[in-house]
Backbone as numpy.savetxt, mean C-alpha at the origin, in Angstrom:
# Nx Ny Nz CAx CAy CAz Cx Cy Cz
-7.20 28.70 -15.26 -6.05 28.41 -16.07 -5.80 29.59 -16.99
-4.96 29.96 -16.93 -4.05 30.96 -17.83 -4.43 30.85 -19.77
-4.59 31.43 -20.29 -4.60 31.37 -21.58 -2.89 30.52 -22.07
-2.02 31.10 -21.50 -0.67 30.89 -21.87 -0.13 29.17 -21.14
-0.65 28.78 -20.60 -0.52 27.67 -19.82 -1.21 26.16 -20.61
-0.32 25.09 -20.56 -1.13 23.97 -22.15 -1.97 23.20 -20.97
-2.89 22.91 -22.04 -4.17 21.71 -21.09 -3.56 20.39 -20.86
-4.84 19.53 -20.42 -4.24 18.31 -20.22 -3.89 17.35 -21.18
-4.74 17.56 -22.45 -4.63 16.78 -23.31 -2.98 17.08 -24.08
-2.40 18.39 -24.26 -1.55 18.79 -24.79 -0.42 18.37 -24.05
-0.60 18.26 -22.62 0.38 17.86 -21.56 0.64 16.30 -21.70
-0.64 15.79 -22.23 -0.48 14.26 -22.08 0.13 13.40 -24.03
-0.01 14.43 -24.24 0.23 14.14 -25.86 1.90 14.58 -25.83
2.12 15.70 -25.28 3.37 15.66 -25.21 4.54 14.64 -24.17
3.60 14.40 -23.34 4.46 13.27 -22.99 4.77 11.74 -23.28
3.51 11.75 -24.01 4.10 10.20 -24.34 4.45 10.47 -25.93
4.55 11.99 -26.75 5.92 11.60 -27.80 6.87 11.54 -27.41
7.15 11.95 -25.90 8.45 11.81 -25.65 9.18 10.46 -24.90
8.13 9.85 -24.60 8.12 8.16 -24.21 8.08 8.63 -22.47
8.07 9.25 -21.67 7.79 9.79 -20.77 6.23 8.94 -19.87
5.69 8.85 -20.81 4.26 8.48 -20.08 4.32 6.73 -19.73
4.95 6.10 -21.23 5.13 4.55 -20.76 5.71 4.18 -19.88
6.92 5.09 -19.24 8.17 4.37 -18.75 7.24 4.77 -17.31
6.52 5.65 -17.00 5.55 5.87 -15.72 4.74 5.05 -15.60
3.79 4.27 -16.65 2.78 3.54 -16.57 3.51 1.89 -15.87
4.57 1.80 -16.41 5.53 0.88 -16.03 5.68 0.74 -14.64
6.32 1.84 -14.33 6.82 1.85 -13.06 5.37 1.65 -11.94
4.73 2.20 -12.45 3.38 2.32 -11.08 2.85 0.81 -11.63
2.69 -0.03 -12.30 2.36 -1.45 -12.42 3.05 -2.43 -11.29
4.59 -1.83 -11.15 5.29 -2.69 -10.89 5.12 -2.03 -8.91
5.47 -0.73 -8.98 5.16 -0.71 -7.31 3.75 -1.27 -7.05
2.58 -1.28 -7.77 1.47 -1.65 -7.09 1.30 -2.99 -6.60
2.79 -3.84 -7.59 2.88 -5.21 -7.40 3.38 -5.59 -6.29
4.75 -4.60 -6.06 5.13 -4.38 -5.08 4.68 -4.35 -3.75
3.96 -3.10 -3.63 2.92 -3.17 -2.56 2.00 -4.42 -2.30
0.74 -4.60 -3.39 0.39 -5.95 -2.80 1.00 -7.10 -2.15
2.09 -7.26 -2.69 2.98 -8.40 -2.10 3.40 -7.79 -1.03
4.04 -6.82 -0.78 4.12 -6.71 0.51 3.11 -6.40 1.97
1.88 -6.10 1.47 1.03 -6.45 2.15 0.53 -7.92 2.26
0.39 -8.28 1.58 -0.17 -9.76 1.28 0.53 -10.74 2.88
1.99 -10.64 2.41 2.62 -10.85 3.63 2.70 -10.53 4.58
2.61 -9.16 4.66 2.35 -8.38 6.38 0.87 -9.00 6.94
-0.12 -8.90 6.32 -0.95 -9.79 7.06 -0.89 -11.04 7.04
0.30 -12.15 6.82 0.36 -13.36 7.45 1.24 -13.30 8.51
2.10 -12.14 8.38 3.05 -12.53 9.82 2.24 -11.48 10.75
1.92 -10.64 10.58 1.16 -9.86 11.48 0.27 -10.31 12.87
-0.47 -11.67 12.57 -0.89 -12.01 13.77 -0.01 -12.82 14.91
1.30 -12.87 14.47 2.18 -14.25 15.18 2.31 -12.85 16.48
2.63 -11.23 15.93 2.95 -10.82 17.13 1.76 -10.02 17.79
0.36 -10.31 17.86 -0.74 -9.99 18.53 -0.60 -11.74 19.60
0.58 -12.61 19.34 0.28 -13.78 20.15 1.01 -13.05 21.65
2.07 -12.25 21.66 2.78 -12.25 22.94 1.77 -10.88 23.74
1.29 -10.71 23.07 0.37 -9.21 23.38 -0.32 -10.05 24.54
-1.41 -10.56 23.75 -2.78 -11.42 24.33 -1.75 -12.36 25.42
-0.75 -13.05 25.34 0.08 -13.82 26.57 0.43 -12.96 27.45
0.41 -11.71 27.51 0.73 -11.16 28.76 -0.49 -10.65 29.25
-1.55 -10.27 28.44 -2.77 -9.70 28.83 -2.18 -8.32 28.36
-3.81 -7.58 28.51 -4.21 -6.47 27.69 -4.57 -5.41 29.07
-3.87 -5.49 30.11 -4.16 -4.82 31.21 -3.99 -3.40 31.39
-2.67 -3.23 31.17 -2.37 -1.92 30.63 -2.61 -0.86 29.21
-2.83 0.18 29.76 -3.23 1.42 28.31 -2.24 0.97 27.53
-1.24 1.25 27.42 -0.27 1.14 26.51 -0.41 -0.17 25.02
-0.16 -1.47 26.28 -0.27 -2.78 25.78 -1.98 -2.70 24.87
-2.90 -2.25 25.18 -4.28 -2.41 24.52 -4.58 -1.32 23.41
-3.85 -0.16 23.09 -3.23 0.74 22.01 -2.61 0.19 21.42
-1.32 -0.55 21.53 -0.34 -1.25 20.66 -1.42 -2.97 19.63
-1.84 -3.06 20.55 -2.59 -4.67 20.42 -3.72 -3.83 19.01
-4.43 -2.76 19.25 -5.24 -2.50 18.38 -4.72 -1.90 17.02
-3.60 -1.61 17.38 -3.15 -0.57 16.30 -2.83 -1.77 15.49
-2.24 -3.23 16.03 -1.80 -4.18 15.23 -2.71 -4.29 14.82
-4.04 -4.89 15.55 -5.06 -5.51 14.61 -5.80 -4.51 13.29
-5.12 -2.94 13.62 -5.91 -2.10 12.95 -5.03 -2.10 11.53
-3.94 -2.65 11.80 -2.73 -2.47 11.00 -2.85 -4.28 9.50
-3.36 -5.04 10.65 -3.46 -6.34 10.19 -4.22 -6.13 9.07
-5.73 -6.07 9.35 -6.98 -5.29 8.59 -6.74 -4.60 7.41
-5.80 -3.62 7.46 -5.71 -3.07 6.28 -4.28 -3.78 5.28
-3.09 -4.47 5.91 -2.76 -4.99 5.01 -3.66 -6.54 4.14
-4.32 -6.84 5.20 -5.02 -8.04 4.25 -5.93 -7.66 3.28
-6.68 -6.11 3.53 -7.37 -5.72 2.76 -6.77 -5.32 1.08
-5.51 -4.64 1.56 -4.30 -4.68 0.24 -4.06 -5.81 -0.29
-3.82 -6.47 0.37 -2.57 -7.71 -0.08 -3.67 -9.07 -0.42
-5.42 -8.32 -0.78 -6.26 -9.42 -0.94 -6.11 -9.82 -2.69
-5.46 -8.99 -3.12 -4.83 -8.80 -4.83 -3.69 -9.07 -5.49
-3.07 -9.63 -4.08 -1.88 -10.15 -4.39 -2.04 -11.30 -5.09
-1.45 -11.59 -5.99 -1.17 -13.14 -7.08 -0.13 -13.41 -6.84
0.32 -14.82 -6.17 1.51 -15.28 -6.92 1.55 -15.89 -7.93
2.84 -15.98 -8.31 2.97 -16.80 -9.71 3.85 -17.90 -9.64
């Protein structure tokens, strides 16, 4: 770091006199809410379409890539969306 260049503390002091830092702390509260909920839900509808997968069978490369990527996809939104609250 540069002599001429401000630290973090100076960076962070100057931003929240300028109200800069709340209106951020805000916003990332509210997407994280965001997100959970929308994961929360992607892993309940997520398995309805691993049903037509498994009904045709898993015979083909293609179909057994797609089938995993769902379940790989399922997995991690339930893992998100395990923080979801409703209210």
């Amino acid at each position: 770091m540069s002599p001429s260049s401000p630290s973090r503390t100076e960076l962070r002091t100057v931003l929240a006199e300028s109200g800069v830092l709340p209106s951020l702390s805000r916003y990332g509260t509210g997407l994280k809410a965001g997100v959970t909920s929308v994961a929360f839900w992607s892993a309940i509808i997520l398995p309805f379409l691993h049903l037509p997968l498994l009904a045709t069978g898993l015979e083909s490369t293609s179909v057994t890539i797609a089938f995993t990527a769902l379940v790989a996809l399922n997995v991690l939104t339930a893992v998100v969306g395990h923080f979801h609250r409703a209210e």
